[in-house]
mmCIF file of C-alpha atoms in Angstrom:
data_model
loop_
_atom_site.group_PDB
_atom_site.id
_atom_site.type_symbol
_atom_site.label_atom_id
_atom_site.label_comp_id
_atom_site.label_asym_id
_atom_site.label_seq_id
_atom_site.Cartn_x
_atom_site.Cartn_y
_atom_site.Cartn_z
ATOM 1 C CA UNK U 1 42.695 15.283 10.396
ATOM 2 C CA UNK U 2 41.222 12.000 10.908
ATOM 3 C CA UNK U 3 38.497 11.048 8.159
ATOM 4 C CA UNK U 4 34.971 10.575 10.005
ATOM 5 C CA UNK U 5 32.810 7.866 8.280
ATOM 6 C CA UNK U 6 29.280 8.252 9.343
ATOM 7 C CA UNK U 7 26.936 5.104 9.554
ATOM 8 C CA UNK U 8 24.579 6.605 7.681
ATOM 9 C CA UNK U 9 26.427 4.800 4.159
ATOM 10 C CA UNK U 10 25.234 1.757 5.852
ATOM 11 C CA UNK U 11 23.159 -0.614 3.826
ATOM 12 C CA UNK U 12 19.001 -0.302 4.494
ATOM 13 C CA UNK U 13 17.722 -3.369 3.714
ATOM 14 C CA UNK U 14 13.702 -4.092 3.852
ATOM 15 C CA UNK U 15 14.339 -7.485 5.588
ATOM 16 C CA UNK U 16 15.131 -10.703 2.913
ATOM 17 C CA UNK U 17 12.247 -9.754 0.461
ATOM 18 C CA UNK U 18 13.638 -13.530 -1.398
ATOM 19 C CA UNK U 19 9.923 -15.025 -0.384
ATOM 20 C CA UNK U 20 8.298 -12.768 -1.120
ATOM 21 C CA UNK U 21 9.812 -12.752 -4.710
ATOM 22 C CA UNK U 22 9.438 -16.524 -5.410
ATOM 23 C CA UNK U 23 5.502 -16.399 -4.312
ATOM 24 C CA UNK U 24 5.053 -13.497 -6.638
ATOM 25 C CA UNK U 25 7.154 -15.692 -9.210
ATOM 26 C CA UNK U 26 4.935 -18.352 -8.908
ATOM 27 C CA UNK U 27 1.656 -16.199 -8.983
ATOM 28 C CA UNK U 28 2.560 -14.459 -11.966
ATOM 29 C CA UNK U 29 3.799 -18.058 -13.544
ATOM 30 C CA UNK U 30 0.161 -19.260 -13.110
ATOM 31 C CA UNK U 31 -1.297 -16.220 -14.756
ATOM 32 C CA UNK U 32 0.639 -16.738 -17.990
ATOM 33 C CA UNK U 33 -0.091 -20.300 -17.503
ATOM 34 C CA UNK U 34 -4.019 -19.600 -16.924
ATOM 35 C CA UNK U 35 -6.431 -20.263 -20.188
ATOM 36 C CA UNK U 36 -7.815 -17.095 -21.642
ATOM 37 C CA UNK U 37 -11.916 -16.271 -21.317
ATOM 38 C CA UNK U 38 -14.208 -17.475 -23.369
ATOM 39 C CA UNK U 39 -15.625 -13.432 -23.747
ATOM 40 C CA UNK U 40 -12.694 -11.379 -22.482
ATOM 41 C CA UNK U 41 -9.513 -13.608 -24.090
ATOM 42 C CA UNK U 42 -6.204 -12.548 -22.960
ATOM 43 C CA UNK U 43 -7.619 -9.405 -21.153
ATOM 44 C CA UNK U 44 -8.490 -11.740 -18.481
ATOM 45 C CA UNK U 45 -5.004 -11.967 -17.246
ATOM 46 C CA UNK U 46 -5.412 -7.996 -16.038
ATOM 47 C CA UNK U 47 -7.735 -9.571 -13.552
ATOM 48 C CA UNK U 48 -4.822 -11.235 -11.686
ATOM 49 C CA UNK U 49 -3.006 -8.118 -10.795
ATOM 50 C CA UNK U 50 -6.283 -5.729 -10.887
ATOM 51 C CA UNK U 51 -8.357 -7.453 -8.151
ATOM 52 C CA UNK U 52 -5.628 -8.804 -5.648
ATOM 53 C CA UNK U 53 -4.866 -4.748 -5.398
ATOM 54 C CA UNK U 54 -8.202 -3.765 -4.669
ATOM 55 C CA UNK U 55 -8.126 -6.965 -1.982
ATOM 56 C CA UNK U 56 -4.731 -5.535 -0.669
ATOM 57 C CA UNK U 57 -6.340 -1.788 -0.457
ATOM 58 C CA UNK U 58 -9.520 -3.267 1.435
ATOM 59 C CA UNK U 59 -6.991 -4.908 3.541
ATOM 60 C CA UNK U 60 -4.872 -1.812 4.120
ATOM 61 C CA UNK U 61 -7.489 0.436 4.928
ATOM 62 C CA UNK U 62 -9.141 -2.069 7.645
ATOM 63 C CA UNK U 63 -5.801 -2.353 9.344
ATOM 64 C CA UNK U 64 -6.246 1.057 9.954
ATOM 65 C CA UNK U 65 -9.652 1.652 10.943
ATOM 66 C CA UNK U 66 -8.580 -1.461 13.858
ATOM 67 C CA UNK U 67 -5.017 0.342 14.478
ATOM 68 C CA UNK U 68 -6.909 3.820 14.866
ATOM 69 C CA UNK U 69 -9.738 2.612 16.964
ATOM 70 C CA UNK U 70 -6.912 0.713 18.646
ATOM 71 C CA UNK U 71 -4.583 3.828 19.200
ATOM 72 C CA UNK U 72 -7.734 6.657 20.345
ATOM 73 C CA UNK U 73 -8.571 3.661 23.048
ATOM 74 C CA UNK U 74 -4.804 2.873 24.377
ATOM 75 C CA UNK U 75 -2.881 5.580 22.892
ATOM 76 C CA UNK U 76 0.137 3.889 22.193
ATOM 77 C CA UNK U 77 2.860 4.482 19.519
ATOM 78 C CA UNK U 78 2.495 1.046 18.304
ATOM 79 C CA UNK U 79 -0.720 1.305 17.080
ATOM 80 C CA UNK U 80 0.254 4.559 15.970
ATOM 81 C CA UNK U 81 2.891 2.979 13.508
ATOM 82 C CA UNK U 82 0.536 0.456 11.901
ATOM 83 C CA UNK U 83 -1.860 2.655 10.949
ATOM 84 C CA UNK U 84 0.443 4.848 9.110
ATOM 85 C CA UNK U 85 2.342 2.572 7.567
ATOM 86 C CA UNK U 86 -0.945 0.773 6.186
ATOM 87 C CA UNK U 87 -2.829 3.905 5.007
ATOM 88 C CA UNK U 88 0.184 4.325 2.819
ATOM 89 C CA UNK U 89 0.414 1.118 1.295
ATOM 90 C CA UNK U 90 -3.331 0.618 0.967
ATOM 91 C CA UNK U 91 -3.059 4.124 -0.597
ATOM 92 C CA UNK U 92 -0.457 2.775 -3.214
ATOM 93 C CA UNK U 93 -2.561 -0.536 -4.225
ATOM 94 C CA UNK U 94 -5.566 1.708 -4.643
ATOM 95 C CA UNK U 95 -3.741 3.807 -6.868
ATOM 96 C CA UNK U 96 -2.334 0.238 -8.989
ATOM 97 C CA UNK U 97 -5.975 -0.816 -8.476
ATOM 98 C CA UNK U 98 -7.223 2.462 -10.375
ATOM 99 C CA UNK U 99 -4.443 2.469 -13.233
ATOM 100 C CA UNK U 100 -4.762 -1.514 -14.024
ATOM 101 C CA UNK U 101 -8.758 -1.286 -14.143
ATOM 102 C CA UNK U 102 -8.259 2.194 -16.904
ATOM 103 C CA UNK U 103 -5.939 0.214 -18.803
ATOM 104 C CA UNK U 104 -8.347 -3.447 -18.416
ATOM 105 C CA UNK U 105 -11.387 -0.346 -19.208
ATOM 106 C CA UNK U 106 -10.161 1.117 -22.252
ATOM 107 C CA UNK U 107 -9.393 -2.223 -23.686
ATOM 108 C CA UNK U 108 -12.653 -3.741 -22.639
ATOM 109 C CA UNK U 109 -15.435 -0.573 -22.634
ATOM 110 C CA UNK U 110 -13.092 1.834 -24.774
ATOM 111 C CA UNK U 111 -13.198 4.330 -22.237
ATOM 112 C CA UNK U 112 -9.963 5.111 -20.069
ATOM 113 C CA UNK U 113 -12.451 6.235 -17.229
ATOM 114 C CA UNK U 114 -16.289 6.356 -16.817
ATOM 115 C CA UNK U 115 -18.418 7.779 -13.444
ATOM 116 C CA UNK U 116 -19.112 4.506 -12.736
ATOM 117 C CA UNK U 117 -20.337 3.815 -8.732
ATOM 118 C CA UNK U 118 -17.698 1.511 -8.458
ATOM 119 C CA UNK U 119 -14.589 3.809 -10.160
ATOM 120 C CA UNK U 120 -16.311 6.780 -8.296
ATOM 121 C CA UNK U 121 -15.867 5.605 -4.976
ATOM 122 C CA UNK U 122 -12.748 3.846 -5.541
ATOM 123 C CA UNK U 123 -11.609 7.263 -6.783
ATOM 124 C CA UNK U 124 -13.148 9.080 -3.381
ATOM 125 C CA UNK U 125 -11.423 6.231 -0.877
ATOM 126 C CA UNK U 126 -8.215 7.083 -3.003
ATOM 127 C CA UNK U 127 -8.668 11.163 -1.873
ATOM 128 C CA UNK U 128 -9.983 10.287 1.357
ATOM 129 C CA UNK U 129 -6.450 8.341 2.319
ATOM 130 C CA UNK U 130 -4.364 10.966 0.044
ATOM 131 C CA UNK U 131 -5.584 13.425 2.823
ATOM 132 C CA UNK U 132 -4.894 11.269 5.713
ATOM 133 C CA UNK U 133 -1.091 10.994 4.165
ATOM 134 C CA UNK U 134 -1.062 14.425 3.995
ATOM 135 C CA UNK U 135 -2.249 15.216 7.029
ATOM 136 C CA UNK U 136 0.468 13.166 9.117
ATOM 137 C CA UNK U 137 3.182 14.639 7.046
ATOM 138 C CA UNK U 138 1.788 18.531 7.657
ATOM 139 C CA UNK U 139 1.421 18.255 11.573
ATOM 140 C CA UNK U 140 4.779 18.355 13.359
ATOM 141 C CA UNK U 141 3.441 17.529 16.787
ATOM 142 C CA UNK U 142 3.696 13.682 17.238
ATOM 143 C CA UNK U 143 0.649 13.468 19.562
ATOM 144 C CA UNK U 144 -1.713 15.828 17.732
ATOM 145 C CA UNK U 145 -0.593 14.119 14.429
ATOM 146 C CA UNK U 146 -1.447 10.279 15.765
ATOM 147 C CA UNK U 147 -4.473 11.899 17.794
ATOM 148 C CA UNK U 148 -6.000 13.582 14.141
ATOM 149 C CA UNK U 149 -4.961 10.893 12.143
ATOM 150 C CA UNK U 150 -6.600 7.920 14.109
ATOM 151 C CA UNK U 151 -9.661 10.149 13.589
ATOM 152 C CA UNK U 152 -8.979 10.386 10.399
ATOM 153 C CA UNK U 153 -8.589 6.599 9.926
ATOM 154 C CA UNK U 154 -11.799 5.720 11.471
ATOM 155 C CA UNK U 155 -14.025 8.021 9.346
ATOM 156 C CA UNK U 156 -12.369 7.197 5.872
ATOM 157 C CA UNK U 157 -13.188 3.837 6.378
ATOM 158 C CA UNK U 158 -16.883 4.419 6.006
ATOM 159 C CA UNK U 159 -16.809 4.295 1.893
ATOM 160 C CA UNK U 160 -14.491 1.135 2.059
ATOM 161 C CA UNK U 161 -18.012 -1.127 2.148
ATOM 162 C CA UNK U 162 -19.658 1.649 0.180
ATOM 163 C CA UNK U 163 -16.725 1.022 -2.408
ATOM 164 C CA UNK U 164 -17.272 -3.041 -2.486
ATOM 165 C CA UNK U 165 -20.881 -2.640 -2.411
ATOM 166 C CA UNK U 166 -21.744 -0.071 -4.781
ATOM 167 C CA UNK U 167 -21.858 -2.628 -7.737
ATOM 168 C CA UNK U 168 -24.771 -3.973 -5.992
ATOM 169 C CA UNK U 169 -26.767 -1.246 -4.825
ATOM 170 C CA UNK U 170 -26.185 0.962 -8.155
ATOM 171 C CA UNK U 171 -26.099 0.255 -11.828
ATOM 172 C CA UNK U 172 -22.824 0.242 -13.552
ATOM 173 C CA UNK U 173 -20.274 -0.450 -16.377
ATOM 174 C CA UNK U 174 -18.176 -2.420 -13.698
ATOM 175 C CA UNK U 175 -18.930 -6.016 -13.211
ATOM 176 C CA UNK U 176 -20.791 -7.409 -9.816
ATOM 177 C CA UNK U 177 -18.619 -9.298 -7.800
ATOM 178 C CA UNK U 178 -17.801 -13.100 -8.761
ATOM 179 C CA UNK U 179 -15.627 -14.135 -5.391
ATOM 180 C CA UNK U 180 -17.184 -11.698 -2.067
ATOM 181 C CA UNK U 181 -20.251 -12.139 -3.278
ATOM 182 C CA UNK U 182 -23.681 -14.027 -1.179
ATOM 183 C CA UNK U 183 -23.116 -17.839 -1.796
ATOM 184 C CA UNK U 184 -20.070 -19.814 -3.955
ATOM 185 C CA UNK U 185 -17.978 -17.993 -6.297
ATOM 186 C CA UNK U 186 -19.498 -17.758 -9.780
ATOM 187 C CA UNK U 187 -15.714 -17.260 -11.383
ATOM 188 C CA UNK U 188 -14.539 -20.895 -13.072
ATOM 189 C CA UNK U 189 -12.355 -22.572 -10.610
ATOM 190 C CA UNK U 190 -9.522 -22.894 -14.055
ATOM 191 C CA UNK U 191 -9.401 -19.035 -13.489
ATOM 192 C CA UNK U 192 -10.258 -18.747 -9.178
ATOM 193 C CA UNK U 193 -6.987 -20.748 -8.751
ATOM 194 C CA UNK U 194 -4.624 -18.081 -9.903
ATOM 195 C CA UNK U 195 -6.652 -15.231 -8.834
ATOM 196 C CA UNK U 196 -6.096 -16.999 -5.553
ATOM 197 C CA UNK U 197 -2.727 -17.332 -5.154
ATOM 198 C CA UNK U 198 -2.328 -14.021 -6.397
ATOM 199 C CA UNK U 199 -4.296 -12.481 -3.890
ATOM 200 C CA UNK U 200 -1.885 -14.704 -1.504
ATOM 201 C CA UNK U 201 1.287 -13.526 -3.080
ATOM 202 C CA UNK U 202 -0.205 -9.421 -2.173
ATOM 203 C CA UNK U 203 -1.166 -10.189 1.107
ATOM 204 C CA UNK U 204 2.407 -11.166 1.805
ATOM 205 C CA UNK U 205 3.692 -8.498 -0.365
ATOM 206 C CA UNK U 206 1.783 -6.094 1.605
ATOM 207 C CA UNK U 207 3.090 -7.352 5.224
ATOM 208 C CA UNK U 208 6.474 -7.039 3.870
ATOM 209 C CA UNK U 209 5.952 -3.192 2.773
ATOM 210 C CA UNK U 210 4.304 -2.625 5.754
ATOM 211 C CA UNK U 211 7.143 -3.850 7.630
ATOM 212 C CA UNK U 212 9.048 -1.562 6.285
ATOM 213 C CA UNK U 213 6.847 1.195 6.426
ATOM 214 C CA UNK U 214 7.027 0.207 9.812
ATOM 215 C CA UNK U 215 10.970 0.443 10.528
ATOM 216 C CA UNK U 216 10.640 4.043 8.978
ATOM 217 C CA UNK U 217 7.987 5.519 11.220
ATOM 218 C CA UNK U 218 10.289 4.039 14.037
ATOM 219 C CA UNK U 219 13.151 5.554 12.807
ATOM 220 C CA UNK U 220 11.508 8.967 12.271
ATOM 221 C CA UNK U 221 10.173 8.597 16.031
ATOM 222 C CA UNK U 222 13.975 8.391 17.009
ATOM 223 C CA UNK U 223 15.012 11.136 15.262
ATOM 224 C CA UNK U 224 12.172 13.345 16.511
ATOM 225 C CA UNK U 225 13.333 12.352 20.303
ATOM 226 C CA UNK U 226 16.947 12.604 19.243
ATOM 227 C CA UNK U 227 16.536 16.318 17.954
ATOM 228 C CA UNK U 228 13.793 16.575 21.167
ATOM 229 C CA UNK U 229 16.503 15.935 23.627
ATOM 230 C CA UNK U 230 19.589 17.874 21.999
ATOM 231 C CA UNK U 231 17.090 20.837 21.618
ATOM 232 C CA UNK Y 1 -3.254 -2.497 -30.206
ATOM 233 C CA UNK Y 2 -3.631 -6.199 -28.823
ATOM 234 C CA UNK Y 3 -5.007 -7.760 -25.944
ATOM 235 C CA UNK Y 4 -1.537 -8.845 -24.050
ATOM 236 C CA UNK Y 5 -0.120 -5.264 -24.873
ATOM 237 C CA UNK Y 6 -3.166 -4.170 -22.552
ATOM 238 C CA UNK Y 7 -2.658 -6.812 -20.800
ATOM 239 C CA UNK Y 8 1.914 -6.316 -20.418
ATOM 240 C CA UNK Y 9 0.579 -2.267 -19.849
ATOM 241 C CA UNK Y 10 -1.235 -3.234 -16.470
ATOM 242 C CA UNK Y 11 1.764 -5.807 -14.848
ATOM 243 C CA UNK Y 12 4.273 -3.078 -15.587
ATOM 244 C CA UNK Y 13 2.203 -0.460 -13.806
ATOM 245 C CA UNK Y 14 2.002 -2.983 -10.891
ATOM 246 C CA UNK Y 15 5.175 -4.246 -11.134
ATOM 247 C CA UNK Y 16 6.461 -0.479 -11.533
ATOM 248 C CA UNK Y 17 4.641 0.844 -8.864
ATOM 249 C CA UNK Y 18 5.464 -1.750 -5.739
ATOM 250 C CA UNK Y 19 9.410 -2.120 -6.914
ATOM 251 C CA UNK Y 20 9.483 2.365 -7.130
ATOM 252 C CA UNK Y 21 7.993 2.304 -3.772
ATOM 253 C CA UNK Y 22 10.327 -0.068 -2.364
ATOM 254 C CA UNK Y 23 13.278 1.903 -3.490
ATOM 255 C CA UNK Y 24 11.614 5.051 -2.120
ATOM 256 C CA UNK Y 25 11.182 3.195 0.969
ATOM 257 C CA UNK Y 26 14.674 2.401 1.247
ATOM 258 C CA UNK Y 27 15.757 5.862 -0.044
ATOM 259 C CA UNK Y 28 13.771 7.577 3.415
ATOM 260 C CA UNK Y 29 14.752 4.945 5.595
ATOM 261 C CA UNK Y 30 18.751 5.798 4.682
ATOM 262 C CA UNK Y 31 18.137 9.379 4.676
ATOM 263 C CA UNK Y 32 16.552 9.507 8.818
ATOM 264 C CA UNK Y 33 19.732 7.274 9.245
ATOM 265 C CA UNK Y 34 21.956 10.225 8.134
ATOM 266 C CA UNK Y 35 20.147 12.237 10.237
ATOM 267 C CA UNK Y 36 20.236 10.357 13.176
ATOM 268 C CA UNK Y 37 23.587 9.928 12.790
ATOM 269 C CA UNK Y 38 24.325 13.840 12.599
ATOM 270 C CA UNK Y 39 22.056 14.805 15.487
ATOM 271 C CA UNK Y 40 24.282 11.862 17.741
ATOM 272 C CA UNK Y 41 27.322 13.168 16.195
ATOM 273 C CA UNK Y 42 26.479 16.800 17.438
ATOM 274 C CA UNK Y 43 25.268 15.687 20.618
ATOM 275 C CA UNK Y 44 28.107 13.103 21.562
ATOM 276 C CA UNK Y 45 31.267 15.040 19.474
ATOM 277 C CA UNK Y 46 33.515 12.378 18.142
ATOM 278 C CA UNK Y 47 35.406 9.723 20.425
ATOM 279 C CA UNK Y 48 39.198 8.943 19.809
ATOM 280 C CA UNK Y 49 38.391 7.038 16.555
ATOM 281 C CA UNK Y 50 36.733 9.384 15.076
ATOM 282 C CA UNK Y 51 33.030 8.068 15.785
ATOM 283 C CA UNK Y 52 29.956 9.714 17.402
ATOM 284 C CA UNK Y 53 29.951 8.792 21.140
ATOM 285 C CA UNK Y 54 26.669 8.004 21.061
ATOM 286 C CA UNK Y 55 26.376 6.019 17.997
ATOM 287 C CA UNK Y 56 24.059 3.051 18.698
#
């Protein structure tokens, strides 16, 4: 009997994810390398990793509000795709975004987690794109899925500015911000550097995992018409 | 507990988090391979090598 060795041992690489390593290398070099705060010391350094997630979940979701406005008006697979695979990933840095700023809270206020505006609707956009994961993975239909989901990603993104504003329009533990904020950034340009580049080194993190993100829904799509047509 | 253990706490969950989705990542991606393969393999049967005919 002759011994049948499937593809499917092949290796699945993500693409050469070597760049993306050495800018994270070099990010998280300058944040040991950074001075520490006058008030916060060494807690600063949380800041590094803590607010280039929350940039990389802003990020996420607004690819997704385009890529669903994008797919309702053309209804093509591509944009389809996009949107998927950057709910997901925004979903993931929102969820890094919430654990790093307990940890940076119970070290700074004492308190793990507080109703704060800003943790409340951080913790709402979190639910509001847990559901719009769940949703794609419960409907089996490819066009009702993309059709509900694009709806989906369109009316989540309403608290995203709700989220980033809410430290101005309501009173808070959580600081107002020092960088998106009306006129030049009141953060010390000894600690905007790294918070800079680290913001850089997510952004390119995040194209990378959305590139793979991407491969997979592509891959799923060919299995669906692969099962479709021997059906 | 000190500042940098707060501070080594909230890298490794960031750290932890991207590199476990990255292996989950690759984990789905070789798992609709297998099936892809299998649903070509039942569709195609094998050639003389031992190979589904429709293997890409």
């Amino acid at each position: 009997m002759t011994a049948v060795s499937l593809p499917a041992a092949r290796r699945v690489p993500l693409g050469s994810g070597s760049l993306v390593g050495a800018v994270l290398a070099v990010s998280l070099a300058l944040d040991a390398a950074a001075p520490p705060d006058r008030v916060q010391g060494d807690l600063v350094r949380i800041m590094y990793v803590h607010v280039p997630s929350a940039w990389i979940a802003y990020l996420a979701f607004g690819i997704t509000f385009l890529a669903s406005l994008a797919f309702l008006v053309r209804r093509r697979p591509g944009p389809d795709r996009l949107a998927a695979a950057s709910a997901e990933v925004g979903l993931l840095f929102t969820g890094l975004t919430l654990l790093s700023g307990s940890i940076w809270g119970r070290a700074t206020w004492g308190v793990w987690w507080d109703w704060d505006p800003r943790l409340t609707t951080t913790a709402i956009m979190f639910v509001a794109y847990l559901a719009y994961v769940l949703l794609r993975a419960s409907i089996v239909d490819r066009g009702r899925r993309a059709r509900l989901a694009a709806v989906l990603g369109v009316v989540a993104f309403a608290n995203v500015p709700v989220v980033h504003f809410s430290v101005l329009w309501w009173r808070g533990l959580h600081q107002a911000p020092t960088v998106l904020r009306p006129g030049s950034p009141s953060i010390d340009p000894v600690l905007l550097v790294p918070l800079l580049v680290g913001v850089a080194a997510f952004t390119l993190l995040y194209a990378w995992l959305v590139l793979g993100r991407i491969r997979l829904e592509r891959e799923r799509d060919a299995v669906e018409a692969a099962i479709g047509a021997a059906a | 507990v000190s500042d940098l253990a707060f501070v080594a706490a909230a890298y490794a969950v960031i750290v932890g988090g991207v590199a476990g989705y990255a292996w989950l990542l690759r984990r789905r991606l070789r798992a609709l391979g297998g099936i892809r393969d299998a649903v070509d393999l039942a569709r195609g049967g094998l050639d003389e090598t031992g190979v589904a005919r429709t293997e890409r």
